[in-house]
CSV table of C-alpha atoms in Angstrom, one decimal:
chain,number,residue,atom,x,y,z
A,10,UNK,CA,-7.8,-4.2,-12.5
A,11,UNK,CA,-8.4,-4.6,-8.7
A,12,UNK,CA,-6.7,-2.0,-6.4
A,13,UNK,CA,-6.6,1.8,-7.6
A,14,UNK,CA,-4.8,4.7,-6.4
A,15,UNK,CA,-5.9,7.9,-7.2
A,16,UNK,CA,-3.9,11.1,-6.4
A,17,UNK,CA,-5.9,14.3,-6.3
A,18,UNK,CA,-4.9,18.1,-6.2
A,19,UNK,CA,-4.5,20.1,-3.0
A,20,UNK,CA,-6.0,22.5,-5.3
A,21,UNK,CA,-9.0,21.0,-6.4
A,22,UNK,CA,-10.4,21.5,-3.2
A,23,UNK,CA,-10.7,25.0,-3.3
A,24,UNK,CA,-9.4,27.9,-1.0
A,25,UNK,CA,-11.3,28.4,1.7
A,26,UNK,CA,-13.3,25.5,3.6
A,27,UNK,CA,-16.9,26.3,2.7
A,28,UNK,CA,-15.3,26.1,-1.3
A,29,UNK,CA,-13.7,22.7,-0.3
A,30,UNK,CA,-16.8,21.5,1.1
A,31,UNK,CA,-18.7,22.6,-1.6
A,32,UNK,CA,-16.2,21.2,-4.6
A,33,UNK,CA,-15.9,17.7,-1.9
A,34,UNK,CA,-19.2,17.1,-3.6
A,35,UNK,CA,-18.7,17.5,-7.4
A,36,UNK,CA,-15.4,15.3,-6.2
A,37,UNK,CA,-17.4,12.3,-4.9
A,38,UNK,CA,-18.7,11.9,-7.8
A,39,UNK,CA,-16.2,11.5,-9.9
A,40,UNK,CA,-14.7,9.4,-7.3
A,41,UNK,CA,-17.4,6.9,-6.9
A,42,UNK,CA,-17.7,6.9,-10.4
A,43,UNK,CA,-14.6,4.9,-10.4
A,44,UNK,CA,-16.2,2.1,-8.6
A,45,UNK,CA,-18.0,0.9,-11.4
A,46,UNK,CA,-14.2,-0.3,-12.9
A,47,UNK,CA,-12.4,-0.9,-9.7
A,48,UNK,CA,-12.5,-3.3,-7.3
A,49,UNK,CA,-10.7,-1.2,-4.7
A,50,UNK,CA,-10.1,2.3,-4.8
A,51,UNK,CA,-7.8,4.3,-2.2
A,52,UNK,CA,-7.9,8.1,-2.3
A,53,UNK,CA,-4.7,10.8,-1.7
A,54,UNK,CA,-4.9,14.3,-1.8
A,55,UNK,CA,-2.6,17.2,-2.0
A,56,UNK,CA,-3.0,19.9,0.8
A,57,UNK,CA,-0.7,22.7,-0.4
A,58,UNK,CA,-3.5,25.7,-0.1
A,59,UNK,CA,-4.9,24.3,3.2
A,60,UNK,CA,-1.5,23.9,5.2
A,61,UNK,CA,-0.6,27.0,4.0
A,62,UNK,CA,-4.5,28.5,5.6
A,63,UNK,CA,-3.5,26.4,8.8
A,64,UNK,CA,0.0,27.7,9.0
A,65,UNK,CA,-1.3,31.3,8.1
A,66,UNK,CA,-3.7,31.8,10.9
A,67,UNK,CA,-1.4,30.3,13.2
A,68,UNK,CA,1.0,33.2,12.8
A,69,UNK,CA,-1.4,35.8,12.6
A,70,UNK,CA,-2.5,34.4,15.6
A,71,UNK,CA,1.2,35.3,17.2
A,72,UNK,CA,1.9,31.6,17.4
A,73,UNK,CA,4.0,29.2,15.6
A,74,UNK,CA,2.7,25.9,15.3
A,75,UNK,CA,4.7,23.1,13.3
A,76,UNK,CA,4.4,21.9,9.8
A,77,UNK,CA,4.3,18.6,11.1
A,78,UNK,CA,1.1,19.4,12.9
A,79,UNK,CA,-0.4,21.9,10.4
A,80,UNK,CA,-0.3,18.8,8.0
A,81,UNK,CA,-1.9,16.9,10.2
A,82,UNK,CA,-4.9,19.3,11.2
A,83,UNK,CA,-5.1,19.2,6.7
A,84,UNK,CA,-6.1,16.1,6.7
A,85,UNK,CA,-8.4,15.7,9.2
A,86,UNK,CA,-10.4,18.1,7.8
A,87,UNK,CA,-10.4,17.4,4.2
A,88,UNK,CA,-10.3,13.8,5.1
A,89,UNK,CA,-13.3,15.1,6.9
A,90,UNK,CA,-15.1,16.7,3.7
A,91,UNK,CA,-14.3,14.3,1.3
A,92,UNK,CA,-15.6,11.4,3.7
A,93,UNK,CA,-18.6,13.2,4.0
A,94,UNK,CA,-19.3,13.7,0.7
A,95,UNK,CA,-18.3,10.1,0.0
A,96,UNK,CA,-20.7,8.7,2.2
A,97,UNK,CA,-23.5,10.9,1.0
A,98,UNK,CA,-23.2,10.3,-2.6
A,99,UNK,CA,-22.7,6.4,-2.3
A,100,UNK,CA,-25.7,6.0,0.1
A,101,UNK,CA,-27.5,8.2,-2.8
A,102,UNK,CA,-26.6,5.5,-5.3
A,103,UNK,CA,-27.6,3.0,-3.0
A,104,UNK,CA,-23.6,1.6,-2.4
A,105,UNK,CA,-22.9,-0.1,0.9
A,106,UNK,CA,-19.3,0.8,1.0
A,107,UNK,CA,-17.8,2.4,3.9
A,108,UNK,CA,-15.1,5.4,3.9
A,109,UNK,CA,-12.9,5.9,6.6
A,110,UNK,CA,-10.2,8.9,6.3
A,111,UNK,CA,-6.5,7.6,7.8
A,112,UNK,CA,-3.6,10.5,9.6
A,113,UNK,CA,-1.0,8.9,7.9
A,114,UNK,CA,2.8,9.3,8.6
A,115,UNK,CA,5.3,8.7,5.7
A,116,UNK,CA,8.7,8.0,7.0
A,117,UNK,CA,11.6,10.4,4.9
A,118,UNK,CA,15.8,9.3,5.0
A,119,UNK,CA,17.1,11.6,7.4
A,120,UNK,CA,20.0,11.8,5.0
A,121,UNK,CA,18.5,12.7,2.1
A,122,UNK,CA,20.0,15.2,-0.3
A,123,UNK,CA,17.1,17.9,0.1
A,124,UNK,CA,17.4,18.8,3.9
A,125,UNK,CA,20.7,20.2,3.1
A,126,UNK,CA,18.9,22.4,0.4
A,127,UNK,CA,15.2,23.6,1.6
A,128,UNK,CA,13.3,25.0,-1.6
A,129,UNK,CA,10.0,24.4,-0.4
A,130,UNK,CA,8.1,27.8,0.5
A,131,UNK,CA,5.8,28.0,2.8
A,132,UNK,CA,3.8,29.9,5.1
A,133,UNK,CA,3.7,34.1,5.1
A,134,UNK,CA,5.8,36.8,3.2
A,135,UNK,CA,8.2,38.7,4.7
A,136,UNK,CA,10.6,41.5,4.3
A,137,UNK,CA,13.9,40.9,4.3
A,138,UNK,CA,14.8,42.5,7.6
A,139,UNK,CA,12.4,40.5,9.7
A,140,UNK,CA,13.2,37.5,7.9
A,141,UNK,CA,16.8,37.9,8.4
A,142,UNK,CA,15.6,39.2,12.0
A,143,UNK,CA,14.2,35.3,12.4
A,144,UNK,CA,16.7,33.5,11.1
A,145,UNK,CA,19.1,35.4,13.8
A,146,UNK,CA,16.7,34.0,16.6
A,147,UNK,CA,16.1,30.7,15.3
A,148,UNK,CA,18.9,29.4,13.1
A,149,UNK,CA,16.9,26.0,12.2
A,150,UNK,CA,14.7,28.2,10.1
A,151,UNK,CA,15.8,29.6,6.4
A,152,UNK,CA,13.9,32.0,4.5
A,153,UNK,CA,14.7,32.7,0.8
A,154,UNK,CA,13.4,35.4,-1.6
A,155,UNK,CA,9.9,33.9,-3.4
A,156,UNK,CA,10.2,35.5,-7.1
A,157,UNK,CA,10.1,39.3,-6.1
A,158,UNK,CA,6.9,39.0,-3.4
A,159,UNK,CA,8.8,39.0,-0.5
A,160,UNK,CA,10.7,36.4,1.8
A,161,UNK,CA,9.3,32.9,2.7
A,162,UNK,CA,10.3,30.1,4.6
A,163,UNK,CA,11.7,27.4,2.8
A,164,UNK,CA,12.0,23.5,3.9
A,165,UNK,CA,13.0,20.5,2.6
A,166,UNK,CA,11.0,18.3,0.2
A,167,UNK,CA,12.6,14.5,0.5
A,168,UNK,CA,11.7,11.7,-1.0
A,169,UNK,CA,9.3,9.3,0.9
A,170,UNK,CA,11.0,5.7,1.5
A,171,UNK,CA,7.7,3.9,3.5
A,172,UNK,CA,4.2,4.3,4.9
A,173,UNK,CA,3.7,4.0,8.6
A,174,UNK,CA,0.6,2.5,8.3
A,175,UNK,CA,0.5,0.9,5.2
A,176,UNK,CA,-0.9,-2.4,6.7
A,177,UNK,CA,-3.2,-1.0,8.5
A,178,UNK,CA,-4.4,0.7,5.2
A,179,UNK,CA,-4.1,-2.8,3.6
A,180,UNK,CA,-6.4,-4.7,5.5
A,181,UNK,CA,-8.7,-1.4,5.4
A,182,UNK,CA,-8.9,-2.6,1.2
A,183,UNK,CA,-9.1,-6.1,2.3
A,184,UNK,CA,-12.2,-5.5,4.1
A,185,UNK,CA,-13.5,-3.4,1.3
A,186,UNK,CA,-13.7,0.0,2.8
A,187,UNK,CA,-12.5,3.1,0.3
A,188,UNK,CA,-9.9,4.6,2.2
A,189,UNK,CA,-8.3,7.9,2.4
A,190,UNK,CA,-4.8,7.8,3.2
A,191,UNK,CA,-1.3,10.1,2.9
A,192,UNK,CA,-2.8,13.3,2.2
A,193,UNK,CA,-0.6,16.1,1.4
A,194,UNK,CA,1.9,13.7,1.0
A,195,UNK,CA,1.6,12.3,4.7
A,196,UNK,CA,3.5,13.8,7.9
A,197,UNK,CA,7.3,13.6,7.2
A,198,UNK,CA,8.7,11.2,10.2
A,199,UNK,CA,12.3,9.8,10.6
A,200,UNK,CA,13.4,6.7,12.1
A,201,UNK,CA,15.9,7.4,15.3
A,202,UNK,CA,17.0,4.6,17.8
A,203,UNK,CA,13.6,2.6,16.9
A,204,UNK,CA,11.4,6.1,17.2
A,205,UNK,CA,9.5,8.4,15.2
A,206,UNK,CA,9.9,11.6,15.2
A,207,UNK,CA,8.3,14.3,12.9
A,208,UNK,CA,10.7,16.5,10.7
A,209,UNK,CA,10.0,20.3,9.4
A,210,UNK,CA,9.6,18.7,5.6
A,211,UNK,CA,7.1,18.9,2.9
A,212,UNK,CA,6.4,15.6,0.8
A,213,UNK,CA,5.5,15.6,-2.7
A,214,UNK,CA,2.1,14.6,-2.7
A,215,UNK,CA,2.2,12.3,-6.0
A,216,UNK,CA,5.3,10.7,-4.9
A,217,UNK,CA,3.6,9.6,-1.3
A,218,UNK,CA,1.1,8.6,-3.8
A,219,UNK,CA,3.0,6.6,-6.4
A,220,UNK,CA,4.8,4.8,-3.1
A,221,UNK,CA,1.2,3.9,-1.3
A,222,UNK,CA,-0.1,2.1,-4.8
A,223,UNK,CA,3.3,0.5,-4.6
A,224,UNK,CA,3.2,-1.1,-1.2
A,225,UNK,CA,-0.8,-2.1,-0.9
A,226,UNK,CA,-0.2,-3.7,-4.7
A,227,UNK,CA,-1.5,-1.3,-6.4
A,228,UNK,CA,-2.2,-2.7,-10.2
A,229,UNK,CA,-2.7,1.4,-11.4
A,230,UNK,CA,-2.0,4.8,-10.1
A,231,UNK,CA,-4.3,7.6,-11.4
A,232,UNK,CA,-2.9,11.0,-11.4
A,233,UNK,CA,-5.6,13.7,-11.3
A,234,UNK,CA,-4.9,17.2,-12.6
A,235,UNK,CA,-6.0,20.3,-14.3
A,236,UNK,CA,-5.8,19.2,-17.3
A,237,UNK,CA,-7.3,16.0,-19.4
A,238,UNK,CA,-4.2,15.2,-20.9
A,239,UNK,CA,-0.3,15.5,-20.7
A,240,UNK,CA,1.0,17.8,-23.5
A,241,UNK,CA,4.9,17.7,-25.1
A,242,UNK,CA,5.4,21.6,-26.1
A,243,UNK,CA,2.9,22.8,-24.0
A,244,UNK,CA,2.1,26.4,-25.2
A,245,UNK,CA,3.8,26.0,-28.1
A,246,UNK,CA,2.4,26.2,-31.5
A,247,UNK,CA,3.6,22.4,-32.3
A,248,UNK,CA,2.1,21.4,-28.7
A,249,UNK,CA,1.1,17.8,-28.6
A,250,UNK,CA,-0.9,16.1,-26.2
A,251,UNK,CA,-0.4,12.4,-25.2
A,252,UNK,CA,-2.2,9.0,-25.5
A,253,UNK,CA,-0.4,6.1,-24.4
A,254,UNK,CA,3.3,6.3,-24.3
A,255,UNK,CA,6.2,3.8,-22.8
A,256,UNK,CA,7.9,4.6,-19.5
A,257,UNK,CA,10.9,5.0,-22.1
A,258,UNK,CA,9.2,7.6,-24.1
A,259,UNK,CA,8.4,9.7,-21.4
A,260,UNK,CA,12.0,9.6,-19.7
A,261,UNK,CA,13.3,10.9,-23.3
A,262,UNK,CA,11.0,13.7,-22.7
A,263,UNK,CA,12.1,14.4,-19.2
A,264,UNK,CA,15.4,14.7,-20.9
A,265,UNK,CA,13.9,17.1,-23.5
A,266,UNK,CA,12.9,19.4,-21.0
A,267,UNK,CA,9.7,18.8,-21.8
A,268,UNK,CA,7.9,19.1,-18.6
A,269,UNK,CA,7.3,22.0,-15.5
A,270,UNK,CA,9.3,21.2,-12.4
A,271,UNK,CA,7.4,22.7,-10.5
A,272,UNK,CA,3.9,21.4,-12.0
A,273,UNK,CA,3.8,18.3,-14.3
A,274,UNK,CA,7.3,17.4,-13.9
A,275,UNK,CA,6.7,15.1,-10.6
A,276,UNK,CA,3.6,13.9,-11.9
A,277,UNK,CA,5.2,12.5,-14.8
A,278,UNK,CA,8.2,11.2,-12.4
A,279,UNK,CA,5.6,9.8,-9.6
A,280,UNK,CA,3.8,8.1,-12.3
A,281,UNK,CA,7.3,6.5,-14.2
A,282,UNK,CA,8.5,5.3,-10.9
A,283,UNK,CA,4.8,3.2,-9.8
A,284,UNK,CA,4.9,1.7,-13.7
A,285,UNK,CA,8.5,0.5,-12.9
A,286,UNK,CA,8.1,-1.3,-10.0
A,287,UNK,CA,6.0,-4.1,-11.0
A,288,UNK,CA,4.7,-6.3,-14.0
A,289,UNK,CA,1.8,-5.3,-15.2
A,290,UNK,CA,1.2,-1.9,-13.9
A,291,UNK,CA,0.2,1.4,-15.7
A,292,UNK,CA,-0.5,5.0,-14.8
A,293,UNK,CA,-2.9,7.5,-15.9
A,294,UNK,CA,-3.0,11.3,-15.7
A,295,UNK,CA,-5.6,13.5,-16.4
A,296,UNK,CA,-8.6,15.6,-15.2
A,297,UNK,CA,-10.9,14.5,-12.0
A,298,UNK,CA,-13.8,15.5,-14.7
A,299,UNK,CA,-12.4,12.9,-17.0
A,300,UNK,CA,-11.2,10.2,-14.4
A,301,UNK,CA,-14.2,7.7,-15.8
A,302,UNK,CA,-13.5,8.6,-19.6
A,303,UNK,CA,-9.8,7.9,-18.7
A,304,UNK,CA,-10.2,4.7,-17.5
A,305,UNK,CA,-12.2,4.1,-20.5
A,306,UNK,CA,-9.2,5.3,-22.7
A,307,UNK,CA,-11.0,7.6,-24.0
A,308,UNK,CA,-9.4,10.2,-22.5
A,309,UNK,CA,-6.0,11.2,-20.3
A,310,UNK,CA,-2.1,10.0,-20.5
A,311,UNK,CA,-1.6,6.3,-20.3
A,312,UNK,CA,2.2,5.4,-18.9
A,313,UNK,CA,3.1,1.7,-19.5
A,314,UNK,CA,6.4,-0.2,-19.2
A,315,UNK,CA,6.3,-1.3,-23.0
Protein backbone atom coordinates (compact mmCIF):
# COMPACT_ATOMS: atom_id res chain seq x y z
CA UNK A 1 0.00 0.00 0.00
CA UNK A 2 1.40 3.54 -0.84
CA UNK A 3 -1.01 6.56 -0.26
CA UNK A 4 -3.33 6.49 2.99
CA UNK A 5 -6.20 8.55 3.97
CA UNK A 6 -7.10 8.64 7.32
CA UNK A 7 -10.40 10.40 8.55
CA UNK A 8 -10.31 11.42 12.16
CA UNK A 9 -13.27 12.64 14.60
CA UNK A 10 -14.05 16.23 15.21
CA UNK A 11 -14.55 14.77 18.50
CA UNK A 12 -11.39 13.24 19.24
CA UNK A 13 -9.97 16.47 19.70
CA UNK A 14 -11.61 17.37 22.63
CA UNK A 15 -13.89 20.39 23.69
CA UNK A 16 -12.08 23.15 24.45
CA UNK A 17 -8.53 24.05 22.82
CA UNK A 18 -6.09 23.41 25.73
CA UNK A 19 -7.99 19.56 25.63
CA UNK A 20 -7.41 19.53 21.79
CA UNK A 21 -3.89 20.45 22.23
CA UNK A 22 -3.36 18.17 24.83
CA UNK A 23 -5.25 14.90 22.99
CA UNK A 24 -3.13 16.46 19.48
CA UNK A 25 -0.38 14.69 21.25
CA UNK A 26 -1.68 11.17 22.17
CA UNK A 27 -3.03 11.67 18.26
CA UNK A 28 0.43 12.07 16.70
CA UNK A 29 1.22 9.10 17.83
CA UNK A 30 -1.03 7.08 16.57
CA UNK A 31 -0.66 8.97 13.47
CA UNK A 32 3.02 8.49 12.91
CA UNK A 33 2.64 5.20 13.84
CA UNK A 34 1.13 4.62 10.56
CA UNK A 35 4.24 5.57 8.84
CA UNK A 36 5.90 2.44 9.49
CA UNK A 37 3.09 0.72 6.80
CA UNK A 38 2.52 3.62 4.53
CA UNK A 39 4.26 5.19 2.13
CA UNK A 40 2.17 8.30 2.16
CA UNK A 41 -0.20 9.28 4.67
CA UNK A 42 -2.75 12.41 4.31
CA UNK A 43 -4.78 13.36 7.43
CA UNK A 44 -8.71 14.78 7.65
CA UNK A 45 -10.38 15.71 10.55
CA UNK A 46 -13.92 16.42 11.63
CA UNK A 47 -14.56 19.89 13.32
CA UNK A 48 -18.15 19.52 14.54
CA UNK A 49 -17.35 20.72 18.39
CA UNK A 50 -14.89 23.40 17.34
CA UNK A 51 -17.11 25.20 14.61
CA UNK A 52 -19.76 25.04 16.86
CA UNK A 53 -17.09 26.99 19.85
CA UNK A 54 -16.23 29.36 16.83
CA UNK A 55 -19.75 30.07 15.90
CA UNK A 56 -20.80 30.19 19.71
CA UNK A 57 -18.59 32.96 20.79
CA UNK A 58 -19.29 34.82 17.76
CA UNK A 59 -22.90 35.22 18.75
CA UNK A 60 -22.32 35.80 22.18
CA UNK A 61 -20.16 38.30 21.02
CA UNK A 62 -23.41 40.10 19.26
CA UNK A 63 -21.97 39.26 15.92
CA UNK A 64 -22.72 36.81 13.30
CA UNK A 65 -19.88 35.55 11.45
CA UNK A 66 -20.45 32.83 8.61
CA UNK A 67 -20.14 29.14 8.59
CA UNK A 68 -18.08 29.44 5.81
CA UNK A 69 -15.58 31.34 7.76
CA UNK A 70 -16.09 29.62 11.17
CA UNK A 71 -14.95 26.44 9.29
CA UNK A 72 -12.19 28.02 8.12
CA UNK A 73 -10.84 29.67 11.47
CA UNK A 74 -11.36 25.27 12.55
CA UNK A 75 -8.95 24.35 10.61
CA UNK A 76 -6.38 26.58 11.03
CA UNK A 77 -6.22 25.93 14.42
CA UNK A 78 -6.46 22.27 14.70
CA UNK A 79 -4.49 22.08 11.56
CA UNK A 80 -2.38 24.16 13.80
CA UNK A 81 -2.33 21.59 16.90
CA UNK A 82 -2.08 18.57 15.09
CA UNK A 83 0.91 19.99 12.91
CA UNK A 84 2.52 20.80 15.99
CA UNK A 85 2.17 17.73 17.59
CA UNK A 86 3.26 16.01 14.31
CA UNK A 87 6.33 17.69 14.02
CA UNK A 88 7.28 17.23 17.64
CA UNK A 89 6.69 13.60 17.78
CA UNK A 90 8.43 12.73 14.36
CA UNK A 91 11.56 14.88 15.14
CA UNK A 92 11.37 12.70 18.64
CA UNK A 93 11.58 9.50 16.54
CA UNK A 94 14.19 10.98 14.62
CA UNK A 95 11.76 11.26 11.11
CA UNK A 96 12.63 13.86 8.55
CA UNK A 97 9.17 14.30 7.30
CA UNK A 98 7.57 17.59 7.01
CA UNK A 99 3.76 18.49 7.91
CA UNK A 100 2.09 21.19 6.41
CA UNK A 101 -1.75 21.84 7.27
CA UNK A 102 -3.83 22.91 3.89
CA UNK A 103 -7.54 25.51 4.10
CA UNK A 104 -9.11 23.41 1.77
CA UNK A 105 -12.35 24.26 -0.23
CA UNK A 106 -14.59 21.36 -1.42
CA UNK A 107 -16.83 22.47 -4.14
CA UNK A 108 -20.86 21.13 -3.43
CA UNK A 109 -23.71 20.98 -6.66
CA UNK A 110 -25.62 23.96 -6.12
CA UNK A 111 -28.53 21.82 -7.05
CA UNK A 112 -28.24 19.28 -4.73
CA UNK A 113 -31.21 17.71 -3.06
CA UNK A 114 -30.18 18.87 0.61
CA UNK A 115 -30.29 22.77 0.32
CA UNK A 116 -33.88 22.41 -0.27
CA UNK A 117 -34.05 20.43 3.13
CA UNK A 118 -31.46 21.91 5.85
CA UNK A 119 -31.18 19.22 8.73
CA UNK A 120 -27.91 20.20 9.88
CA UNK A 121 -28.03 22.00 13.43
CA UNK A 122 -25.77 24.28 14.36
CA UNK A 123 -24.78 27.02 16.45
CA UNK A 124 -26.96 28.24 19.80
CA UNK A 125 -30.44 27.17 21.19
CA UNK A 126 -33.15 29.24 21.01
CA UNK A 127 -36.69 29.66 21.99
CA UNK A 128 -39.17 29.53 19.64
CA UNK A 129 -40.15 33.17 19.65
CA UNK A 130 -36.73 34.59 18.86
CA UNK A 131 -36.15 31.96 16.56
CA UNK A 132 -39.17 32.64 14.69
CA UNK A 133 -38.31 36.47 15.54
CA UNK A 134 -34.93 35.63 13.16
CA UNK A 135 -36.33 33.95 10.58
CA UNK A 136 -38.86 37.05 10.15
CA UNK A 137 -35.60 39.32 9.69
CA UNK A 138 -33.64 37.07 7.73
CA UNK A 139 -35.64 34.70 5.64
CA UNK A 140 -32.23 32.79 4.28
CA UNK A 141 -32.05 31.36 7.78
CA UNK A 142 -34.26 28.26 9.14
CA UNK A 143 -34.36 27.16 12.50
CA UNK A 144 -35.97 23.85 13.52
CA UNK A 145 -36.81 22.28 16.98
CA UNK A 146 -33.40 20.15 18.20
CA UNK A 147 -35.17 16.98 20.13
CA UNK A 148 -36.92 19.12 23.02
CA UNK A 149 -33.69 21.57 23.87
CA UNK A 150 -34.71 24.31 22.21
CA UNK A 151 -34.56 25.84 18.48
CA UNK A 152 -31.40 25.60 16.30
CA UNK A 153 -30.32 26.67 13.10
CA UNK A 154 -30.30 24.13 10.54
CA UNK A 155 -28.32 24.09 7.06
CA UNK A 156 -27.79 21.99 4.35
CA UNK A 157 -25.36 18.98 4.39
CA UNK A 158 -24.67 18.18 0.35
CA UNK A 159 -22.60 15.91 -1.01
CA UNK A 160 -19.00 17.03 -2.03
CA UNK A 161 -18.46 16.52 -5.97
CA UNK A 162 -14.40 17.88 -6.02
CA UNK A 163 -11.46 19.34 -4.12
CA UNK A 164 -10.27 22.75 -4.93
CA UNK A 165 -6.89 22.01 -4.31
CA UNK A 166 -6.53 18.50 -4.80
CA UNK A 167 -3.39 19.01 -6.95
CA UNK A 168 -1.91 21.13 -5.01
CA UNK A 169 -2.39 18.41 -2.17
CA UNK A 170 -1.03 15.85 -4.74
CA UNK A 171 2.20 17.18 -5.42
CA UNK A 172 2.36 17.95 -1.50
CA UNK A 173 2.42 13.63 -1.30
CA UNK A 174 4.71 13.61 -4.26
CA UNK A 175 7.24 15.51 -2.44
CA UNK A 176 6.65 13.44 0.62
CA UNK A 177 5.32 15.81 3.09
CA UNK A 178 2.26 14.32 5.42
CA UNK A 179 -0.44 16.62 4.75
CA UNK A 180 -3.45 17.84 6.41
CA UNK A 181 -6.21 18.59 4.17
CA UNK A 182 -10.36 18.99 4.12
CA UNK A 183 -10.89 19.23 7.62
CA UNK A 184 -14.41 19.35 8.78
CA UNK A 185 -15.28 18.27 5.61
CA UNK A 186 -13.65 21.46 3.80
CA UNK A 187 -15.39 24.90 3.14
CA UNK A 188 -18.62 24.23 1.01
CA UNK A 189 -17.93 26.50 -2.34
CA UNK A 190 -20.09 26.43 -5.59
CA UNK A 191 -19.07 26.99 -9.02
CA UNK A 192 -20.95 30.31 -10.60
CA UNK A 193 -19.94 31.92 -14.03
CA UNK A 194 -16.21 30.37 -13.54
CA UNK A 195 -16.22 31.73 -9.58
CA UNK A 196 -16.27 30.42 -6.25
CA UNK A 197 -18.29 31.37 -3.88
CA UNK A 198 -18.85 29.92 -0.29
CA UNK A 199 -22.34 28.49 0.62
CA UNK A 200 -24.05 28.38 4.32
CA UNK A 201 -23.52 24.24 4.11
CA UNK A 202 -22.04 21.70 6.38
CA UNK A 203 -20.05 18.70 4.58
CA UNK A 204 -19.91 15.33 5.97
CA UNK A 205 -16.51 15.02 7.05
CA UNK A 206 -15.95 11.25 5.99
CA UNK A 207 -17.52 11.82 2.68
CA UNK A 208 -14.89 14.91 1.98
CA UNK A 209 -12.64 12.25 3.10
CA UNK A 210 -13.63 9.12 1.13
CA UNK A 211 -13.59 11.79 -2.14
CA UNK A 212 -9.83 13.25 -1.28
CA UNK A 213 -8.40 9.29 -1.14
CA UNK A 214 -10.36 9.13 -4.39
CA UNK A 215 -8.77 11.90 -6.38
CA UNK A 216 -4.90 11.83 -4.98
CA UNK A 217 -5.19 7.72 -5.70
CA UNK A 218 -5.71 6.83 -2.67
CA UNK A 219 -5.00 2.78 -2.45
CA UNK A 220 -7.01 2.82 1.39
CA UNK A 221 -9.21 5.06 3.27
CA UNK A 222 -8.99 4.61 7.16
CA UNK A 223 -12.00 5.61 9.09
CA UNK A 224 -11.15 6.50 12.73
CA UNK A 225 -13.85 6.26 15.42
CA UNK A 226 -14.94 5.50 18.89
CA UNK A 227 -14.99 2.29 18.54
CA UNK A 228 -12.41 -0.60 17.37
CA UNK A 229 -14.80 -2.30 15.37
CA UNK A 230 -18.14 -1.91 13.38
CA UNK A 231 -20.96 -3.91 15.10
CA UNK A 232 -24.38 -5.47 13.24
CA UNK A 233 -27.06 -5.26 16.28
CA UNK A 234 -25.28 -2.90 18.14
CA UNK A 235 -26.74 -3.01 21.73
CA UNK A 236 -28.44 -5.89 21.14
CA UNK A 237 -27.98 -9.12 22.91
CA UNK A 238 -27.05 -10.94 19.38
CA UNK A 239 -24.66 -7.79 18.62
CA UNK A 240 -21.92 -8.81 16.27
CA UNK A 241 -18.88 -7.07 15.47
CA UNK A 242 -17.23 -7.21 12.01
CA UNK A 243 -13.97 -8.45 10.38
CA UNK A 244 -13.67 -8.19 6.88
CA UNK A 245 -16.80 -8.04 4.90
CA UNK A 246 -17.66 -7.28 0.91
CA UNK A 247 -18.95 -3.90 -0.17
CA UNK A 248 -22.05 -6.18 -0.91
CA UNK A 249 -22.35 -7.36 2.54
CA UNK A 250 -22.35 -4.21 4.03
CA UNK A 251 -24.98 -2.53 1.58
CA UNK A 252 -27.42 -5.64 2.71
CA UNK A 253 -26.86 -4.24 6.05
CA UNK A 254 -27.59 -0.70 5.21
CA UNK A 255 -30.77 -2.19 4.02
CA UNK A 256 -31.24 -3.97 7.29
CA UNK A 257 -31.23 -0.92 9.10
CA UNK A 258 -28.36 -1.91 10.66
CA UNK A 259 -26.55 1.18 11.15
CA UNK A 260 -27.01 4.99 13.10
CA UNK A 261 -27.68 7.81 10.54
CA UNK A 262 -26.59 10.05 12.39
CA UNK A 263 -23.25 8.16 13.59
CA UNK A 264 -21.95 5.01 11.80
CA UNK A 265 -24.27 5.24 9.02
CA UNK A 266 -22.01 7.68 6.72
CA UNK A 267 -19.04 6.02 7.81
CA UNK A 268 -20.09 2.92 6.55
CA UNK A 269 -21.46 4.81 3.26
CA UNK A 270 -18.06 7.05 2.88
CA UNK A 271 -16.13 4.00 3.19
CA UNK A 272 -18.51 1.75 0.46
CA UNK A 273 -18.31 4.55 -1.93
CA UNK A 274 -13.95 4.93 -1.83
CA UNK A 275 -13.84 0.73 -2.12
CA UNK A 276 -16.08 1.20 -5.36
CA UNK A 277 -14.31 3.47 -7.18
CA UNK A 278 -11.23 1.69 -8.02
CA UNK A 279 -9.45 -1.83 -8.33
CA UNK A 280 -7.81 -2.71 -5.66
CA UNK A 281 -8.90 -0.52 -2.91
CA UNK A 282 -10.14 -1.24 0.72
CA UNK A 283 -11.37 0.61 3.78
CA UNK A 284 -10.88 0.30 7.37
CA UNK A 285 -12.85 1.58 10.40
CA UNK A 286 -11.94 1.49 13.73
CA UNK A 287 -10.36 3.23 16.83
CA UNK A 288 -7.35 5.94 16.48
CA UNK A 289 -5.91 3.68 19.55
CA UNK A 290 -6.16 0.65 17.24
CA UNK A 291 -5.22 2.37 13.77
CA UNK A 292 -1.66 0.30 13.84
CA UNK A 293 -3.38 -3.09 15.02
CA UNK A 294 -5.94 -2.39 12.22
CA UNK A 295 -3.67 -2.14 9.59
CA UNK A 296 -2.22 -5.18 10.96
CA UNK A 297 -5.69 -6.94 10.74
CA UNK A 298 -5.67 -7.59 13.84
CA UNK A 299 -8.15 -5.32 14.71
CA UNK A 300 -11.09 -2.92 13.06
CA UNK A 301 -13.70 -3.36 9.95
CA UNK A 302 -12.09 -4.28 6.68
CA UNK A 303 -14.52 -3.16 3.56
CA UNK A 304 -13.42 -4.80 0.27
CA UNK A 305 -15.05 -5.05 -3.13
CA UNK A 306 -15.01 -9.00 -3.14
Amino acid sequence: MSNTVIALGGNALGKTWQEQKQLAHKTAKAIVDLLAVTKHLVVSHGNGPQVGMIKLAFEESGKDMPLAECGAMSQGYIGYHLQNALYNELAQRQQKVTVASLVTQVQVDPKDPAFQHPSKPIGSFYSQADAQAIMAQDPEKIFKEDAGRGWRQVVASPKPIDIIEKNFIIDLIKQGHLVIASGGGGIPVVLKEGRLESVEAVIDKDFASALLADLIGADRFIVLTAVDQVAIHFGQANESWLDKVTVEEMEAYIDQGMFAPGSMLPKVQAAIQFVRGGEGREALITSLDRAADGLAGKTGTRIVAH
